[in-house]
CSV table of C-alpha atoms in Angstrom, one decimal:
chain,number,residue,atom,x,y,z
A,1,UNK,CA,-44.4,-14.3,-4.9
A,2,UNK,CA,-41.7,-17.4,-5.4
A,3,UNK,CA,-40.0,-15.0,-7.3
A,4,UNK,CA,-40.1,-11.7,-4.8
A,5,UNK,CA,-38.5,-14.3,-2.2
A,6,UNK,CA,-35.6,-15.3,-4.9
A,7,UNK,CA,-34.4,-11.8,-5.5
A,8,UNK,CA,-34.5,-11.3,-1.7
A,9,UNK,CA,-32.7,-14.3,-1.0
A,10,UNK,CA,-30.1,-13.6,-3.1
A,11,UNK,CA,-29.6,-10.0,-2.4
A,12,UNK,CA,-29.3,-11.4,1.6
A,13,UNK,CA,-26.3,-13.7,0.3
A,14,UNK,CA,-24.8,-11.1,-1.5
A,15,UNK,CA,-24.6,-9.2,1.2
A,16,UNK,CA,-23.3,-11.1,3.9
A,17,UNK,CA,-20.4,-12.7,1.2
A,18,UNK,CA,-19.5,-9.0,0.5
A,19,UNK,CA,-19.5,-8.2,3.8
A,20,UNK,CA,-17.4,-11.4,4.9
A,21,UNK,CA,-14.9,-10.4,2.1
A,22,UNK,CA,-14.7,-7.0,3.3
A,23,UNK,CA,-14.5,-8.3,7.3
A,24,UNK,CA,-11.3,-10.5,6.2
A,25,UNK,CA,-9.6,-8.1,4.5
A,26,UNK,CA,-10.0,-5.2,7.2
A,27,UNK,CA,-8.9,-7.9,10.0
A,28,UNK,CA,-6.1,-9.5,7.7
A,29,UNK,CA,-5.0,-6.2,7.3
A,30,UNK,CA,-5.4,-4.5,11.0
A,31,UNK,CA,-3.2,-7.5,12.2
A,32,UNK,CA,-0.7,-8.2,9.6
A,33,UNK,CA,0.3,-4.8,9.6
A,34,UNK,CA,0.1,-4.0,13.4
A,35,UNK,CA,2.4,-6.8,14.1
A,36,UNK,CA,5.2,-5.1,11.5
A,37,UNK,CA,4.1,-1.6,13.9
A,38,UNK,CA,4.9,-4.0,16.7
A,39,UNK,CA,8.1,-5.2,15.5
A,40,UNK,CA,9.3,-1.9,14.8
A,41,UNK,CA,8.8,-0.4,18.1
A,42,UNK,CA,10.2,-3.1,19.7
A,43,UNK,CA,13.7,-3.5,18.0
A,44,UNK,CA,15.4,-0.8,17.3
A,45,UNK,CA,17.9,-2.6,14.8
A,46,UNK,CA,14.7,-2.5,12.8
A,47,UNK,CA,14.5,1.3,12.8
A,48,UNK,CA,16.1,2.0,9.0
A,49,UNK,CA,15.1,3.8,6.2
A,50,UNK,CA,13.7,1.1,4.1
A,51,UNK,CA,11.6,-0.5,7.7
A,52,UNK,CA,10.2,3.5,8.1
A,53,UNK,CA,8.6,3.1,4.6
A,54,UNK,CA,7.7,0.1,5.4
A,55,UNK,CA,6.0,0.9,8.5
A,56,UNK,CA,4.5,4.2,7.0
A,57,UNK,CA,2.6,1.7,4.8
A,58,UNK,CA,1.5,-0.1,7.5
A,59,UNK,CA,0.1,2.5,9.4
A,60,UNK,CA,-1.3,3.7,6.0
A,61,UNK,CA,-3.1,0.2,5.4
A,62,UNK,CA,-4.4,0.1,9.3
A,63,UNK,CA,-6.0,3.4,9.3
A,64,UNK,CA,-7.6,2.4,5.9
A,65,UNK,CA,-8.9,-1.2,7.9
A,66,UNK,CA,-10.3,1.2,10.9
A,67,UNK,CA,-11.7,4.1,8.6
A,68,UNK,CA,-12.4,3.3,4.9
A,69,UNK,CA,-13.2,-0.3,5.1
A,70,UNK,CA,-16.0,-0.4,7.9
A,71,UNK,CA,-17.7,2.9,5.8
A,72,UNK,CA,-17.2,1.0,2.6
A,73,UNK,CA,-19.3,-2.4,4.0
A,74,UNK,CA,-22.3,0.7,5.5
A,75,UNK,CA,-22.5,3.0,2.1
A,76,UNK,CA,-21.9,0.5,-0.4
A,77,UNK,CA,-22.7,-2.8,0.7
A,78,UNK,CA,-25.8,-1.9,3.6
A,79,UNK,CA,-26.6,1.4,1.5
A,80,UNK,CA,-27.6,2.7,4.7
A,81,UNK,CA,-29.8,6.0,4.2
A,82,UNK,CA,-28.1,8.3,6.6
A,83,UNK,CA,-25.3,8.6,5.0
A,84,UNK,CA,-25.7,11.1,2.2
A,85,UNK,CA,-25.8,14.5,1.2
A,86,UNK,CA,-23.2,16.5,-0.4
A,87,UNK,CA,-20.5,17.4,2.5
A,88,UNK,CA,-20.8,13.9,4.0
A,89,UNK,CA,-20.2,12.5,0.6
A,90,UNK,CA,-17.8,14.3,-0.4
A,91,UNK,CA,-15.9,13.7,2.8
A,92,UNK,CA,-16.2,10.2,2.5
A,93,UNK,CA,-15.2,9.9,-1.2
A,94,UNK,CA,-12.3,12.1,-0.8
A,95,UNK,CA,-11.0,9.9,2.5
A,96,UNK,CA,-11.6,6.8,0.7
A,97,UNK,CA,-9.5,8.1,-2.4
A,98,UNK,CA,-6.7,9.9,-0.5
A,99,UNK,CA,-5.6,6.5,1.3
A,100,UNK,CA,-5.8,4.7,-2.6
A,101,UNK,CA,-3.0,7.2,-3.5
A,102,UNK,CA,-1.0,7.5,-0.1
A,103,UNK,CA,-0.6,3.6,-0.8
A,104,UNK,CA,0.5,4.5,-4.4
A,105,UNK,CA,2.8,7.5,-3.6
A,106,UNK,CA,4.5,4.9,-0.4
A,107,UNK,CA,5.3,2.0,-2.9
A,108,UNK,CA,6.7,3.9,-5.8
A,109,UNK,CA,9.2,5.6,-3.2
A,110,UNK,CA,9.6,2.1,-1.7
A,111,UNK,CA,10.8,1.1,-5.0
A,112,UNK,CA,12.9,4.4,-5.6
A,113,UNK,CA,14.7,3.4,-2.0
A,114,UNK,CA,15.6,0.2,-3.5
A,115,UNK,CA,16.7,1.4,-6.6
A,116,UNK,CA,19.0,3.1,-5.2
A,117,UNK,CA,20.2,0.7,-2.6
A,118,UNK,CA,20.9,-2.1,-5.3
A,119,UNK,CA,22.5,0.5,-8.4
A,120,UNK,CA,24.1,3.4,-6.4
A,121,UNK,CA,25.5,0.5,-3.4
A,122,UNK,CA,27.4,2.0,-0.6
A,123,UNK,CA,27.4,5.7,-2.2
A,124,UNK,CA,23.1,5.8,-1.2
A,125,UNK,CA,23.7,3.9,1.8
A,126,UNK,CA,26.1,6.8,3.3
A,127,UNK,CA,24.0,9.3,2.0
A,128,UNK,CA,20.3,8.1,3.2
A,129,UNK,CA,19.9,8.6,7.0
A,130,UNK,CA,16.7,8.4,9.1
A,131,UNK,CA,16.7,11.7,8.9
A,132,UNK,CA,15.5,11.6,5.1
A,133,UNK,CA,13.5,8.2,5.4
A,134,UNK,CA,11.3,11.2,7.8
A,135,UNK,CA,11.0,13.4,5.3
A,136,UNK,CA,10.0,11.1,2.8
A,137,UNK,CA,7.5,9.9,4.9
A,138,UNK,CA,6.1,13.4,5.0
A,139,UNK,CA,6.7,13.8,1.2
A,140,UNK,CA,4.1,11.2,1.0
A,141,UNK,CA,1.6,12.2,2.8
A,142,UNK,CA,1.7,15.9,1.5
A,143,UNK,CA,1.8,14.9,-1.9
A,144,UNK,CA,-1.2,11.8,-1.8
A,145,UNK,CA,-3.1,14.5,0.1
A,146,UNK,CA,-2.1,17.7,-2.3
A,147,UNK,CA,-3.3,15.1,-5.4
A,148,UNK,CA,-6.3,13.7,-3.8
A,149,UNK,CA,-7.9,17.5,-2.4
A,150,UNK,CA,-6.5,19.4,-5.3
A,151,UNK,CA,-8.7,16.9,-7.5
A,152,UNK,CA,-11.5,16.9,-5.6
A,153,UNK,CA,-11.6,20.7,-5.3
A,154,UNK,CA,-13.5,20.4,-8.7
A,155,UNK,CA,-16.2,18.7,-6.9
A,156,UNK,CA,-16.5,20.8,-4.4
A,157,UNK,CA,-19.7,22.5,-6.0
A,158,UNK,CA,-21.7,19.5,-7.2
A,159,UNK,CA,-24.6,18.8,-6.0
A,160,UNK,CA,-27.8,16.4,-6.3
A,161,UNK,CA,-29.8,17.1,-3.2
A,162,UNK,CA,-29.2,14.1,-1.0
A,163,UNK,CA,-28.3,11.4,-3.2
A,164,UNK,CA,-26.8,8.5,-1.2
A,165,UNK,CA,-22.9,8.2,-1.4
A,166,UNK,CA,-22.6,6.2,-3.8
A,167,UNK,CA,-24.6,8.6,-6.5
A,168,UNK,CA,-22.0,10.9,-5.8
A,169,UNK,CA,-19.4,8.8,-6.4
A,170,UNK,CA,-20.2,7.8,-9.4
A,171,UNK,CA,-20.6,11.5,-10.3
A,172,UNK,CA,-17.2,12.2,-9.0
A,173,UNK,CA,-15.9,9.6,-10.8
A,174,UNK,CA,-18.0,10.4,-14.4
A,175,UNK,CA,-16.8,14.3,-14.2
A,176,UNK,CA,-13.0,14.1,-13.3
A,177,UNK,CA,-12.2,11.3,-11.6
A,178,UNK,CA,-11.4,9.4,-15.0
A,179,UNK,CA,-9.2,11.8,-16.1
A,180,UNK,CA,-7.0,11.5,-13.1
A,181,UNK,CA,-6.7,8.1,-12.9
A,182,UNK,CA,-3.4,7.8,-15.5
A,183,UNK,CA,-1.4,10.5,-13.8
A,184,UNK,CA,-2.4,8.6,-10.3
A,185,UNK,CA,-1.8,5.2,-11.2
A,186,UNK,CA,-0.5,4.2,-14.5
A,187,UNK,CA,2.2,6.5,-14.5
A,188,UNK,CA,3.2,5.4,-10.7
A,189,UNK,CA,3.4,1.5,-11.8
A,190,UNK,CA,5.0,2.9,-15.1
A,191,UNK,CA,7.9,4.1,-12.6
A,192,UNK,CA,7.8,0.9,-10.7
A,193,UNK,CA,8.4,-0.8,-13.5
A,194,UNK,CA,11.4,0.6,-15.5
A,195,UNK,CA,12.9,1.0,-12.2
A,196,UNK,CA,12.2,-2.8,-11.6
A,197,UNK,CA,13.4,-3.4,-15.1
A,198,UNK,CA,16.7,-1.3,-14.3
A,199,UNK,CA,17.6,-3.2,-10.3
A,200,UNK,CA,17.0,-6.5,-11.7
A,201,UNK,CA,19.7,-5.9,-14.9
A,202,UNK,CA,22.0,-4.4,-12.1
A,203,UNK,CA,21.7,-7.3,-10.1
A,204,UNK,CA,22.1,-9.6,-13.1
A,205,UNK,CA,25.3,-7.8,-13.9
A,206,UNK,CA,26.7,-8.0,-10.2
A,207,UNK,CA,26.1,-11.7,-10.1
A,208,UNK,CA,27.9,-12.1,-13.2
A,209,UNK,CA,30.9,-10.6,-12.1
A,210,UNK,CA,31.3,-11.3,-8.3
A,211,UNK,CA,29.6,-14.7,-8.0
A,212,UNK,CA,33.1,-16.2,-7.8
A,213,UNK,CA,33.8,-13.6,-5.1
A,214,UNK,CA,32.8,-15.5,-1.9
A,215,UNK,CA,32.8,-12.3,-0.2
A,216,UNK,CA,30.5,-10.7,-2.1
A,217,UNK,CA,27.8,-13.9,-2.8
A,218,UNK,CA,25.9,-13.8,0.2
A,219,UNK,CA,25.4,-9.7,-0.7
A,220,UNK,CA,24.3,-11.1,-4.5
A,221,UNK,CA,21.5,-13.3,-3.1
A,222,UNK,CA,20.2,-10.4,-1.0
A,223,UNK,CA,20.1,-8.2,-3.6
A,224,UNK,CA,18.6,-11.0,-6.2
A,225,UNK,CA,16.0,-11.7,-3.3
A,226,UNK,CA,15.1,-7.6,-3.6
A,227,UNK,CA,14.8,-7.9,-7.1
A,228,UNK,CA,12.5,-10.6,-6.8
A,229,UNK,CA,10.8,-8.8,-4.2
A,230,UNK,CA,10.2,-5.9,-6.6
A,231,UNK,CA,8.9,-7.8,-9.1
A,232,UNK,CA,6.2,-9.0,-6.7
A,233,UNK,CA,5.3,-5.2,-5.8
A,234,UNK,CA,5.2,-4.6,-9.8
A,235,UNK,CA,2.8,-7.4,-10.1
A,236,UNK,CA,0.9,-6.7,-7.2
A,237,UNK,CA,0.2,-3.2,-7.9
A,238,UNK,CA,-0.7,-4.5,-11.2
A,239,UNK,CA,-3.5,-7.0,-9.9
A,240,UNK,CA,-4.5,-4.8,-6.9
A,241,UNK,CA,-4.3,-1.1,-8.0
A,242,UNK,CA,-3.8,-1.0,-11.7
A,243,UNK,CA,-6.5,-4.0,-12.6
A,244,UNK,CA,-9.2,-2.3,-10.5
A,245,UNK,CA,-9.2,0.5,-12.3
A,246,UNK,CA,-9.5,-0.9,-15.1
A,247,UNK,CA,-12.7,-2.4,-13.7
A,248,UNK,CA,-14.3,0.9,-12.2
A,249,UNK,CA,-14.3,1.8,-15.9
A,250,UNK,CA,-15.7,-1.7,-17.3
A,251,UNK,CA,-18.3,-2.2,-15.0
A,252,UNK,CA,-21.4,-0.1,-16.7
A,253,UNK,CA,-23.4,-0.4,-13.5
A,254,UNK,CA,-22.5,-0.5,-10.0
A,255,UNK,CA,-23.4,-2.4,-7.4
A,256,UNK,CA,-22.4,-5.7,-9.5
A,257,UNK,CA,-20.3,-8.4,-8.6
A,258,UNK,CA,-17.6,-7.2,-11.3
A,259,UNK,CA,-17.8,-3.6,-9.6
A,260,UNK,CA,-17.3,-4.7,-6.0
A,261,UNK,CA,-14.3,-7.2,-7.2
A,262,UNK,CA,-12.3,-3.8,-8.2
A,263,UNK,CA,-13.4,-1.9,-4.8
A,264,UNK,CA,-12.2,-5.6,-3.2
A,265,UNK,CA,-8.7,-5.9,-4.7
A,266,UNK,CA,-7.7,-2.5,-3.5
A,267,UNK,CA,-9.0,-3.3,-0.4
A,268,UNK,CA,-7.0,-6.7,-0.3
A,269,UNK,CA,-4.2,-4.3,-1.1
A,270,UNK,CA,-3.7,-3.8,2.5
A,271,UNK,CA,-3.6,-7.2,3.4
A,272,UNK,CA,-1.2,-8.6,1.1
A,273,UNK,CA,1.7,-5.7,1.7
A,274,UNK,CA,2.7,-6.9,5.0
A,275,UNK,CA,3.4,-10.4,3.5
A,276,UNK,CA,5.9,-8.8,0.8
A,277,UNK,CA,7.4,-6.3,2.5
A,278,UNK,CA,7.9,-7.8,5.6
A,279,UNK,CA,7.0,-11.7,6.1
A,280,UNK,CA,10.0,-11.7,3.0
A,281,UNK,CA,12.6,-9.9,4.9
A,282,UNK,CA,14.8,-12.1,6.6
A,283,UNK,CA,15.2,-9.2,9.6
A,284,UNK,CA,11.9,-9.2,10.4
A,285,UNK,CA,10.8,-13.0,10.3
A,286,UNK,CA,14.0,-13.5,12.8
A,287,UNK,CA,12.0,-10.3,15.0
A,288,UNK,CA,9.0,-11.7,15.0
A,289,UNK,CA,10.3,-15.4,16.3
A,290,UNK,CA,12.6,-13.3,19.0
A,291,UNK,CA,9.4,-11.1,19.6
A,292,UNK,CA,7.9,-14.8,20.4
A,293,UNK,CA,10.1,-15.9,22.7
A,294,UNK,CA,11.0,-12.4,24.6
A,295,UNK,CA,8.1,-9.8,23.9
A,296,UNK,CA,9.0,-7.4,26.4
A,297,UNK,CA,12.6,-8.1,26.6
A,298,UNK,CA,16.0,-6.1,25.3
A,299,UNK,CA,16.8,-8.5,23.2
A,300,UNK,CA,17.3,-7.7,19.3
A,301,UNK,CA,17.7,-9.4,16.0
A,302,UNK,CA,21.2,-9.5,14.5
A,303,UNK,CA,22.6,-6.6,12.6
A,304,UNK,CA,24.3,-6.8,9.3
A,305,UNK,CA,27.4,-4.8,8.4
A,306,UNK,CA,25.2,-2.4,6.2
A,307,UNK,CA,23.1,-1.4,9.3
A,308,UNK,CA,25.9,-0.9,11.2
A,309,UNK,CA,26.8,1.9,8.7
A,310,UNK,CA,23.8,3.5,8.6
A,311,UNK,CA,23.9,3.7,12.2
A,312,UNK,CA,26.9,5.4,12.0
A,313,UNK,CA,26.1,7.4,9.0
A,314,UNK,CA,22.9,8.6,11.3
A,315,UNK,CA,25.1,9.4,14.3
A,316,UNK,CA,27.6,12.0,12.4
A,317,UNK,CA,24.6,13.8,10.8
């Protein structure tokens, strides 16, 4: 009897901690990255190419706070009975996925942005317009979506009766998920990396030569500051996409603590990209304190020479 009220005990505190964990990231995430939605819609200096990744992300990470995260605390944590069978499942499964790889997809063309900003200089700069930050926004979506459906196609015919979600996720994830999982993440962060590899000698070579330029040092910091901040999306994608992963295929049974910490960290995902893609950003910090002071004003944040550019570069096309 001592022992029935144990278990129970501690299944109750599981619970609610998983479900606190959860809570925090979907409201860290919800607010964090409606505040950068905020920003953008407010100042229209803020409306570049690198800000409309940005913000895709952020949309990204708040529709997975409103959708995937609530479902994930009722199917996984409460193991609620309605939710099973095999369309419901496989409609939840497939959701769940597509926003893992729409997050995937938006950082490795993040990175590709910056690549080019920091090696090609003023050549990308006249060539990108807002135009093209559109259409990569679409290219993202299309081709998370293409990758998630097109794999899930194979599941389309599996079936085990009503089995709760999580039985056929687990299925999913035994008959092809594995096998997409390198082509989905590794060789994303594989990308990331090289091409972080690459900006940060670039931006060791430029400081080298035009750090006794005064012109030119204030444009060296910013770019050292982008490297640095690309070396924080590398390691974060590390910790919260590629390390997950790696647990999913660890963990033997699932349910444990060391299976919910991967479903966690991708979750937490969504609450840590507005602090490194935003909170670092010296435009938007200076937004968000002028967003303080004159929310519904005209006012906006100060533009740099480069924006100017672009501005113009988006009027001729």
């Amino acid at each position: 009897m001592n022992e029935t009220i144990v278990v129970t005990f501690c299944q109750c505190s599981d619970l609610i901690s998983r479900t606190l964990m959860i809570a925090t990231a979907m409201i860290g995430s919800i607010f964090g990255n409606g505040i950068i939605c905020i920003l953008f819609i407010r100042f229209k200096t803020l409306r570049t190419v690198p800000n409309i990744l940005i913000v895709n992300l952020a949309i990204i990470d708040i529709l997975n706070g409103l959708t995937n995260m609530p479902l994930f605390i009722v199917w996984y944590i409460c193991k609620v009975y309605f939710l099973k069978g095999r369309a419901l499942s496989w409609f939840i499964v497939t959701w769940y996925v597509l926003f893992m790889y729409l997050t995937v997809v938006n950082l490795t063309v993040l990175t590709l942005d910056r690549f080019g900003a920091i090696v090609f200089g003023f050549r990308y700069h006249s060539w990108k317009t807002l135009k093209k930050g559109k259409i990569a926004v679409l290219f993202v979506w299309v081709l998370a979506a293409a990758y998630t459906y097109g794999m899930f196609i194979l599941g389309l015919n599996f079936d085990i009766g009503d089995a709760p979600v999580l039985e056929y996720r687990i299925h999913y994830l035994k008959n092809f998920g594995r096998y997409f999982i390198v082509p989905g993440y590794l060789v994303p962060f594989s990308i990331m990396l090289i091409l972080g590899v690459m900006i940060w000698r670039t931006v060791c070579n430029h400081r080298r030569r035009l750090s006794t330029l005064y012109p030119h040092l204030k444009q060296v910091r910013s770019d050292v500051k982008t490297a640095k901040t690309i070396a924080l999306t590398v390691l974060a994608f590390l910790i919260l996409g590629v390390l997950p992963m790696a647990l999913h295929s660890v963990a033997r049974k699932h349910g444990t603590w060391l299976n919910f910490l991967a479903y966690f960290l991708m979750d937490l995902n969504s609450m840590v990209n507005p602090i490194i893609y935003s909170l670092r950003t010296r435009r938007f910090r200076k937004a968000f304190l002028l967003f303080l002071k004159d929310p519904f004003g005209t006012s906006q944040p100060h533009m740099t020479s480069v924006s100017l550019q672009q501005k113009k570069n988006t009027r001729k096309t």
